[in-house]
Coordinates of C-alpha atoms and ligand atoms in Angstrom, one line a residue:
M1 CA 60.0 -6.1 19.6
K2 CA 57.8 -6.2 16.5
V3 CA 58.2 -8.4 13.5
T4 CA 56.2 -8.4 10.2
V5 CA 56.0 -11.8 8.6
G6 CA 55.5 -11.6 4.8
V7 CA 53.9 -14.6 3.3
S8 CA 54.3 -15.2 -0.4
G9 CA 52.6 -17.8 -2.5
G10 CA 54.1 -21.2 -2.3
I11 CA 53.0 -24.5 -0.8
A12 CA 55.2 -23.7 2.2
A13 CA 52.8 -20.9 3.0
Y14 CA 51.0 -23.2 5.5
K15 CA 54.3 -23.4 7.5
A16 CA 54.2 -19.6 7.9
A17 CA 51.7 -20.2 10.7
E18 CA 54.4 -22.1 12.6
V19 CA 56.9 -19.3 11.9
V20 CA 54.4 -16.9 13.5
R21 CA 54.1 -19.2 16.5
A22 CA 57.9 -19.6 16.8
L23 CA 58.4 -15.8 16.8
Q24 CA 55.6 -15.4 19.4
R25 CA 57.3 -17.9 21.7
Q26 CA 60.2 -15.5 21.7
A27 CA 57.9 -12.8 23.0
L28 CA 57.9 -10.9 19.7
E29 CA 54.8 -9.1 18.5
V30 CA 53.9 -10.3 15.1
R31 CA 51.8 -9.0 12.2
V32 CA 51.3 -10.6 8.8
V33 CA 51.3 -9.4 5.3
M34 CA 50.2 -11.7 2.5
T35 CA 50.6 -11.6 -1.2
A36 CA 47.6 -12.4 -3.4
S37 CA 49.0 -15.8 -4.4
A38 CA 49.7 -16.7 -0.7
Q39 CA 46.0 -16.3 -0.1
Q40 CA 45.5 -19.2 -2.7
F41 CA 47.3 -21.4 -0.2
I42 CA 46.1 -20.2 3.2
Q43 CA 43.4 -18.0 4.5
P44 CA 44.3 -14.6 6.1
L45 CA 41.9 -15.6 8.9
T46 CA 44.5 -18.1 10.2
F47 CA 47.0 -15.4 10.7
A48 CA 44.5 -12.9 12.1
A49 CA 43.5 -15.5 14.7
L50 CA 47.1 -16.3 15.6
T51 CA 48.3 -12.7 15.8
G52 CA 45.2 -10.8 16.9
H53 CA 46.0 -8.2 14.2
K54 CA 44.3 -7.5 10.9
V55 CA 46.2 -9.2 8.1
I56 CA 47.3 -6.9 5.2
T57 CA 46.3 -8.6 2.0
S58 CA 46.5 -5.8 -0.6
L59 CA 48.0 -2.5 -1.5
W60 CA 44.5 -1.2 -2.1
P61 CA 41.5 -0.8 0.1
Q62 CA 39.3 -3.9 -0.1
H63 CA 35.8 -2.4 0.5
H64 CA 36.5 1.2 0.3
D65 CA 34.1 4.0 -0.4
R66 CA 35.3 5.3 -3.8
N67 CA 34.0 8.8 -2.8
S68 CA 36.0 8.8 0.4
Y69 CA 39.4 10.4 0.0
D70 CA 40.2 9.6 3.6
S71 CA 40.0 5.8 3.2
D72 CA 42.1 5.8 0.1
M73 CA 44.6 8.0 1.7
E74 CA 44.7 5.8 4.8
S75 CA 45.3 2.6 2.8
S76 CA 47.9 4.1 0.5
I77 CA 50.1 5.1 3.4
E78 CA 49.6 1.9 5.3
H79 CA 52.7 0.3 3.8
I80 CA 54.8 3.2 5.2
A81 CA 53.1 2.8 8.6
E82 CA 53.7 -0.9 8.6
A83 CA 57.3 -0.4 7.4
Q84 CA 57.9 2.0 10.3
W85 CA 56.1 -0.3 12.8
A86 CA 58.3 -3.4 12.1
D87 CA 61.7 -3.9 13.8
A88 CA 62.3 -6.7 11.3
L89 CA 60.7 -8.0 8.1
V90 CA 60.9 -11.7 7.5
V91 CA 59.5 -13.2 4.3
A92 CA 58.6 -16.9 4.9
P93 CA 58.2 -18.5 2.5
A94 CA 59.9 -16.3 -0.1
T95 CA 59.1 -17.4 -3.6
A96 CA 61.3 -16.9 -6.6
N97 CA 58.9 -14.2 -7.7
I98 CA 59.0 -12.1 -4.6
L99 CA 62.8 -12.4 -4.5
A100 CA 63.0 -11.2 -8.1
K101 CA 60.7 -8.3 -7.2
F102 CA 62.8 -7.3 -4.2
A103 CA 66.0 -7.6 -6.2
H104 CA 64.7 -5.3 -8.9
G105 CA 62.8 -2.9 -6.8
L106 CA 59.3 -3.7 -8.2
S107 CA 56.6 -2.6 -5.9
D108 CA 53.2 -3.6 -7.3
D109 CA 51.9 -5.3 -4.1
F110 CA 52.0 -4.5 -0.4
L111 CA 54.9 -6.8 0.5
S112 CA 57.3 -5.6 -2.2
T113 CA 56.3 -1.9 -1.5
M114 CA 56.9 -2.4 2.2
Y115 CA 60.3 -4.0 1.5
L116 CA 61.3 -0.8 -0.3
A117 CA 59.9 1.4 2.5
T118 CA 61.4 -0.3 5.5
A119 CA 64.8 0.5 7.1
A120 CA 64.5 -2.5 9.4
P121 CA 66.6 -5.7 8.8
V122 CA 65.0 -7.9 6.2
L123 CA 65.2 -11.7 6.1
V124 CA 64.0 -14.1 3.5
A125 CA 63.4 -17.8 3.8
P126 CA 63.2 -19.1 0.3
A127 CA 61.1 -22.1 -0.6
M128 CA 60.7 -23.4 -4.1
N129 CA 61.3 -26.2 -6.5
T130 CA 65.0 -27.2 -6.8
N131 CA 65.3 -26.2 -10.4
M132 CA 63.8 -22.8 -9.6
W133 CA 66.2 -22.4 -6.7
E134 CA 69.2 -23.4 -8.7
H135 CA 68.2 -21.2 -11.7
P136 CA 70.9 -18.6 -12.4
A137 CA 68.2 -15.9 -12.3
T138 CA 67.2 -16.8 -8.8
Q139 CA 70.8 -17.1 -7.6
A140 CA 71.6 -13.7 -9.2
N141 CA 68.7 -12.1 -7.4
L142 CA 69.7 -13.7 -4.1
E143 CA 73.2 -12.4 -4.6
T144 CA 71.9 -8.9 -5.2
L145 CA 69.8 -9.1 -2.1
R146 CA 72.7 -10.5 0.0
R147 CA 74.9 -7.6 -1.2
R148 CA 72.3 -5.2 0.0
G149 CA 72.3 -6.8 3.4
V150 CA 69.2 -9.0 3.2
R151 CA 69.8 -12.1 5.3
V152 CA 69.0 -15.3 3.4
I153 CA 67.9 -18.2 5.5
E154 CA 69.0 -21.0 3.3
P155 CA 66.5 -23.6 2.3
A156 CA 67.1 -27.2 3.4
S157 CA 67.5 -30.2 1.1
G158 CA 64.9 -32.9 1.1
P159 CA 61.7 -34.2 -0.6
L160 CA 59.7 -31.3 -2.0
A161 CA 56.0 -31.0 -2.6
C162 CA 56.6 -31.2 -6.4
G163 CA 58.1 -34.7 -6.0
M164 CA 61.7 -33.7 -6.5
V165 CA 64.4 -34.2 -3.9
G166 CA 66.9 -31.4 -3.4
P167 CA 67.4 -27.9 -2.0
G168 CA 64.3 -25.8 -1.9
R169 CA 62.5 -26.7 1.3
M170 CA 61.9 -23.8 3.6
A171 CA 64.1 -23.7 6.6
E172 CA 62.5 -24.9 9.9
P173 CA 60.3 -22.3 11.7
E174 CA 62.5 -22.5 14.8
L175 CA 65.6 -21.7 12.7
I176 CA 63.8 -18.8 11.1
A177 CA 62.9 -17.4 14.5
T178 CA 66.5 -17.7 15.7
A179 CA 67.7 -15.8 12.6
V180 CA 65.1 -13.1 13.3
L181 CA 66.3 -12.8 16.9
N182 CA 69.9 -12.5 15.7
A183 CA 68.9 -9.9 13.2
L184 CA 67.2 -7.9 15.9
G185 CA 70.5 -8.0 17.8
R186 CA 68.6 -9.3 20.8
S187 CA 71.8 -11.2 21.8
H188 CA 74.9 -9.2 21.1
D189 CA 76.9 -11.3 23.6
M190 CA 79.9 -11.7 21.3
A191 CA 80.5 -7.9 20.8
G192 CA 84.2 -7.2 21.1
E193 CA 85.3 -10.7 20.1
T194 CA 87.4 -11.3 17.0
I195 CA 87.0 -14.8 15.8
L196 CA 89.5 -16.6 13.7
L197 CA 87.5 -19.4 12.3
T198 CA 88.5 -22.2 9.9
A199 CA 86.0 -24.2 7.9
G200 CA 85.7 -26.7 5.0
G201 CA 88.1 -29.3 4.0
T202 CA 91.6 -28.9 2.5
R203 CA 92.9 -30.4 -0.7
E204 CA 96.3 -31.8 -1.4
A205 CA 97.2 -32.0 -5.0
L206 CA 98.5 -35.2 -6.6
D207 CA 98.9 -33.8 -10.1
P208 CA 97.3 -30.8 -11.9
V209 CA 93.9 -32.4 -12.0
R210 CA 93.7 -34.7 -8.9
F211 CA 93.8 -34.1 -5.2
L212 CA 93.3 -35.9 -1.9
G213 CA 90.4 -34.3 -0.1
N214 CA 87.6 -35.1 2.4
R215 CA 83.9 -34.8 2.6
S216 CA 83.6 -31.6 4.6
S217 CA 81.2 -29.1 3.0
G218 CA 82.0 -26.2 5.3
K219 CA 78.3 -25.9 6.3
M220 CA 79.0 -26.2 10.1
G221 CA 81.9 -23.7 10.0
Y222 CA 79.9 -21.2 7.8
A223 CA 76.9 -21.5 10.2
I224 CA 79.2 -20.6 13.1
A225 CA 80.5 -17.6 11.1
E226 CA 77.0 -16.4 10.5
A227 CA 75.9 -17.0 14.1
A228 CA 79.0 -15.3 15.6
Q229 CA 78.7 -12.3 13.2
S230 CA 75.1 -11.8 14.2
R231 CA 76.0 -12.0 17.9
G232 CA 78.3 -9.0 17.3
A233 CA 81.6 -10.7 16.8
K234 CA 84.1 -9.7 14.1
V235 CA 84.7 -12.9 12.0
I236 CA 87.7 -13.9 9.9
L237 CA 86.7 -17.0 8.1
I238 CA 89.6 -19.1 6.6
S239 CA 87.9 -21.5 4.3
G240 CA 89.0 -24.5 2.3
P241 CA 87.2 -24.9 -1.1
S242 CA 83.5 -24.7 -0.5
A243 CA 80.4 -24.1 -2.7
L244 CA 78.9 -22.0 0.1
Y245 CA 78.3 -18.3 0.0
P246 CA 80.0 -16.5 2.8
P247 CA 77.7 -14.8 5.3
P248 CA 77.5 -11.0 4.8
H249 CA 80.1 -8.9 6.7
V250 CA 82.4 -11.8 7.3
E251 CA 86.0 -11.5 6.1
L252 CA 86.6 -14.5 3.9
V253 CA 90.2 -15.8 3.3
R254 CA 90.2 -18.7 0.8
V255 CA 92.8 -21.4 1.0
T256 CA 93.2 -24.7 -0.7
T257 CA 95.9 -26.8 1.1
A258 CA 96.7 -27.5 4.7
D259 CA 99.8 -25.5 4.4
E260 CA 98.0 -22.5 3.0
M261 CA 95.5 -22.8 5.9
R262 CA 98.3 -23.0 8.4
N263 CA 100.0 -19.8 7.0
A264 CA 96.6 -17.9 7.0
V265 CA 95.9 -19.0 10.6
L266 CA 99.4 -18.0 11.9
A267 CA 99.2 -14.7 10.0
R268 CA 95.9 -13.7 11.6
M269 CA 96.3 -15.3 15.1
A270 CA 97.4 -12.1 16.8
E271 CA 94.1 -10.3 15.9
A272 CA 91.9 -13.0 17.4
T273 CA 90.4 -13.2 20.9
L274 CA 88.9 -16.6 20.0
V275 CA 90.1 -19.3 17.6
I276 CA 87.6 -21.9 16.4
K277 CA 89.0 -24.7 14.1
A278 CA 86.1 -26.3 12.5
A279 CA 88.0 -27.2 9.3
A280 CA 88.7 -30.8 8.3
V281 CA 92.4 -30.5 7.7
A282 CA 94.2 -33.1 5.7
D283 CA 96.4 -35.2 7.9
Y284 CA 98.7 -36.2 5.1
R285 CA 100.0 -34.7 1.9
P286 CA 101.8 -36.4 -1.0
V287 CA 105.6 -36.2 -1.0
N288 CA 105.7 -35.5 -4.7
V289 CA 103.2 -33.6 -6.8
A290 CA 103.4 -34.6 -10.5
D291 CA 103.8 -31.7 -12.9
Q292 CA 101.7 -33.4 -15.6
K293 CA 98.6 -35.5 -15.3
M294 CA 99.6 -38.9 -14.1
K295 CA 98.9 -41.8 -16.5
R296 CA 97.4 -45.1 -15.5
T297 CA 100.4 -47.4 -15.8
G298 CA 99.5 -50.1 -13.3
P299 CA 99.4 -50.2 -9.5
L300 CA 100.3 -47.0 -7.8
T301 CA 101.7 -46.4 -4.3
L302 CA 101.5 -42.9 -2.9
E303 CA 104.1 -41.7 -0.4
L304 CA 102.5 -39.3 2.1
V305 CA 103.9 -37.2 4.9
P306 CA 102.0 -35.8 7.8
T307 CA 100.9 -32.2 7.6
E308 CA 101.5 -29.7 10.4
D309 CA 98.9 -29.8 13.2
I310 CA 97.6 -26.3 12.8
L311 CA 95.6 -26.4 16.0
A312 CA 98.5 -27.6 18.1
E313 CA 100.6 -24.8 16.6
A314 CA 97.9 -22.2 17.3
V315 CA 97.9 -23.3 21.0
R316 CA 101.7 -22.9 21.1
N317 CA 101.3 -19.3 19.7
R318 CA 98.4 -18.5 22.0
R319 CA 98.3 -15.1 23.6
P320 CA 96.9 -14.4 27.1
G321 CA 93.1 -14.6 27.2
Q322 CA 92.8 -16.1 23.8
L323 CA 90.3 -19.0 23.8
I324 CA 91.0 -21.9 21.4
V325 CA 88.3 -24.4 20.4
G326 CA 88.9 -27.4 18.2
F327 CA 86.6 -29.9 16.4
A328 CA 87.0 -33.6 16.4
A329 CA 85.4 -35.8 13.8
E330 CA 85.1 -39.3 15.3
T331 CA 83.6 -42.5 14.1
E332 CA 83.8 -44.3 17.5
N333 CA 84.4 -43.6 21.2
G334 CA 83.7 -39.9 20.6
V335 CA 83.9 -38.6 24.1
E336 CA 86.9 -40.8 25.1
N337 CA 88.9 -39.9 22.0
G338 CA 87.8 -36.2 22.3
R339 CA 89.0 -36.0 25.8
A340 CA 92.4 -37.4 24.8
K341 CA 92.5 -34.9 21.9
L342 CA 91.6 -32.0 24.3
L343 CA 94.5 -32.8 26.6
R344 CA 96.9 -33.6 23.8
K345 CA 96.2 -30.4 21.9
G346 CA 95.8 -28.2 25.0
V347 CA 92.6 -26.5 23.7
D348 CA 89.9 -25.0 25.9
A349 CA 87.1 -27.1 24.3
I350 CA 86.6 -29.7 21.6
V351 CA 83.4 -30.0 19.7
I352 CA 83.0 -33.7 18.9
N353 CA 81.1 -34.8 15.9
D354 CA 80.0 -38.3 15.4
V355 CA 80.5 -38.7 11.7
S356 CA 79.5 -42.3 11.5
K357 CA 75.8 -41.4 11.2
P358 CA 75.0 -40.7 7.5
E359 CA 71.9 -38.6 8.3
I360 CA 73.9 -36.0 10.2
G361 CA 77.4 -34.6 9.7
F362 CA 79.2 -34.2 6.4
D363 CA 77.2 -32.1 3.9
S364 CA 73.9 -32.5 5.8
D365 CA 71.9 -29.7 7.2
A366 CA 71.6 -31.1 10.6
N367 CA 74.2 -32.2 13.1
A368 CA 74.6 -33.3 16.7
A369 CA 77.7 -32.8 18.8
T370 CA 79.2 -33.0 22.3
F371 CA 80.8 -29.9 23.6
L372 CA 83.7 -31.1 25.7
T373 CA 85.8 -29.1 28.2
L374 CA 88.1 -30.4 30.9
T375 CA 85.2 -30.7 33.3
K376 CA 82.1 -31.0 31.2
A377 CA 80.6 -33.0 28.4
I378 CA 77.5 -31.1 27.1
D379 CA 75.3 -33.1 24.8
L380 CA 73.9 -31.1 21.9
P381 CA 71.3 -33.3 20.3
E382 CA 70.5 -33.3 16.6
M383 CA 69.3 -29.9 15.3
P384 CA 69.8 -27.7 12.2
K385 CA 73.5 -26.7 11.8
R386 CA 72.7 -23.0 12.2
K387 CA 71.0 -23.7 15.5
L388 CA 73.8 -25.9 16.6
A389 CA 76.2 -23.1 15.8
D390 CA 74.4 -20.9 18.3
R391 CA 74.4 -23.6 20.9
I392 CA 78.1 -24.1 20.5
L393 CA 78.7 -20.4 20.8
D394 CA 76.5 -20.3 23.9
E395 CA 79.0 -22.7 25.5
V396 CA 82.0 -20.8 24.1
V397 CA 80.6 -17.6 25.6
A398 CA 80.1 -19.4 28.9
L399 CA 83.8 -20.3 29.0
R400 CA 84.5 -16.5 29.3
R401 CA 82.5 -16.2 32.5
P402 CA 84.8 -16.1 35.5
Q403 CA 84.1 -19.2 37.5
S404 CA 85.7 -21.3 40.1
L405 CA 87.2 -24.6 38.9
L406 CA 86.0 -26.2 42.1
V407 CA 82.5 -25.1 41.3
E408 CA 82.9 -26.6 37.8
L409 CA 84.3 -29.8 39.3
G410 CA 81.9 -30.1 42.1
A411 CA 83.3 -28.8 45.4
T412 CA 84.7 -32.1 46.7
Q413 CA 87.2 -33.0 43.9
V414 CA 90.8 -31.8 44.1
P415 CA 91.9 -30.5 40.7
S416 CA 94.7 -32.4 39.0
R417 CA 97.8 -30.7 37.7
E418 CA 96.5 -30.9 34.1
E419 CA 93.2 -29.3 35.2
K420 CA 95.0 -26.6 37.1
Q421 CA 97.2 -25.8 34.1
A422 CA 94.1 -25.6 31.8
A423 CA 92.4 -23.4 34.4
V424 CA 95.3 -21.0 34.4
R425 CA 95.1 -20.8 30.6
R426 CA 91.4 -20.1 30.8
Q427 CA 91.9 -17.6 33.7
I428 CA 89.7 -19.6 36.0
I429 CA 89.9 -18.8 39.7
I430 CA 91.1 -21.8 41.6
E431 CA 89.7 -21.7 45.1
Ligands
CTP501 N1 93.6 -30.0 12.8 C1 94.6 -29.1 12.5 N2 95.6 -29.5 11.7 C2 95.7 -30.7 11.2 C3 94.7 -31.7 11.5 C4 93.7 -31.3 12.3 O1 94.5 -28.0 12.9 N3 96.7 -31.0 10.4 C5 92.5 -29.6 13.7 C6 91.1 -29.6 13.1 O2 90.8 -28.4 12.5 C7 90.2 -29.9 14.3 C8 91.1 -30.7 15.2 O3 92.5 -30.5 14.7 O4 89.9 -28.7 15.0 C9 90.9 -32.2 15.2 O5 90.9 -32.7 13.9 P1 90.8 -34.3 13.7 O6 91.0 -34.6 12.3 O7 89.6 -34.8 14.4 O8 92.0 -34.7 14.6 P2 93.5 -35.1 14.3 O9 94.4 -34.2 15.1 O10 93.7 -35.1 12.9 O11 93.5 -36.5 15.0 P3 93.1 -38.0 14.4 O12 92.9 -37.8 12.9 O13 94.3 -38.8 14.7 O14 91.8 -38.3 15.1

């Protein structure tokens, strides 16, 4: 399959070479289109050498013979030919300017003209200064593009070339390549699945202005939603309050409290072939919620009652063939605690997050996990959350494959009663 990489003019333009390499590693044929300002940062020759193709640098012929109608004609229809050649267009880095041009249909250079002319999936990997990224004009342009089906590969947070620290750093090249593969539908291995997915944290009100909450940002759950959707699944995303934009074509159900999440899950359970509970649900809620804002009158003791365990309830309501995957945030003895949780809750798998490491986990862009089933503990080392989402889904998809429990256990071990029960739930053949 063929991909056009559009390079626009930001400091991250040098990373576009890595994007080209990452796409080539996936056996994709790559061509490059550069804007004029991109050429201030990196030479077309770099991309020509990497791709073995001429790099398109202008809408107009560079050394054309003004008397030759043919050469003008050839160049002016080149954008149409390129637009037809590409199975996907990915712009990396995408500057605020090129996003604005795309959003408003301007077409005064090759890349923006090709964007209008292509019917292929379009992806943009924005990279810019934090203030430019957060500016309402940029966000409005992104929203317009998202609504039109453009896939936005979110920038990461971190130190930027301008000296600021914040969102705006172009997503890692590997992540961009994964997004392109998904957009190309190269892996549609979740077609036919309907996923009921919970994400984010819940909030339990104390009074009209205060609540008990947790640090979950929803990033992991939203990444799973996007990954599953691009692998062909239908996704119902039940989300606690989150600042994230829902991925395109995902049905979003917003909830606030654990009880609202429970009702939403139970209401939609019957539609799902797969339930993934990535939400950080409150374990307790206040017995009383004050009608008016509480005043500071001295020491305060809150009385809390446990919330319903939604995951356990989902397992009790499970229908045949439905897979249920939980998450477990652990700060110590992850695999041990996760295994106990797996058995206690009766789920098919648990994704264990070690939330004791500040650089990964809550609100960060990277995460590491252990995918735990009754018989396996698969270590998923630190990687961007979007990539981890795909790795988790790879393991979930593998649960569907008919397999012998004895093969899973290693042929010598006799399965225990618990293992046999879990195998029956997962429709594993016991030999
Ligand atoms: N969960 C749930 N309902 C709750 C609490 C948790 O459905 N009231 C789900 C979470 O969505 C997650 C899994 O249970 O998929 C594990 O969450 P976690 O907080 O790690 O486990 P708990 O069951 O709360 O156990 P503990 O806090 O004692 O470790």
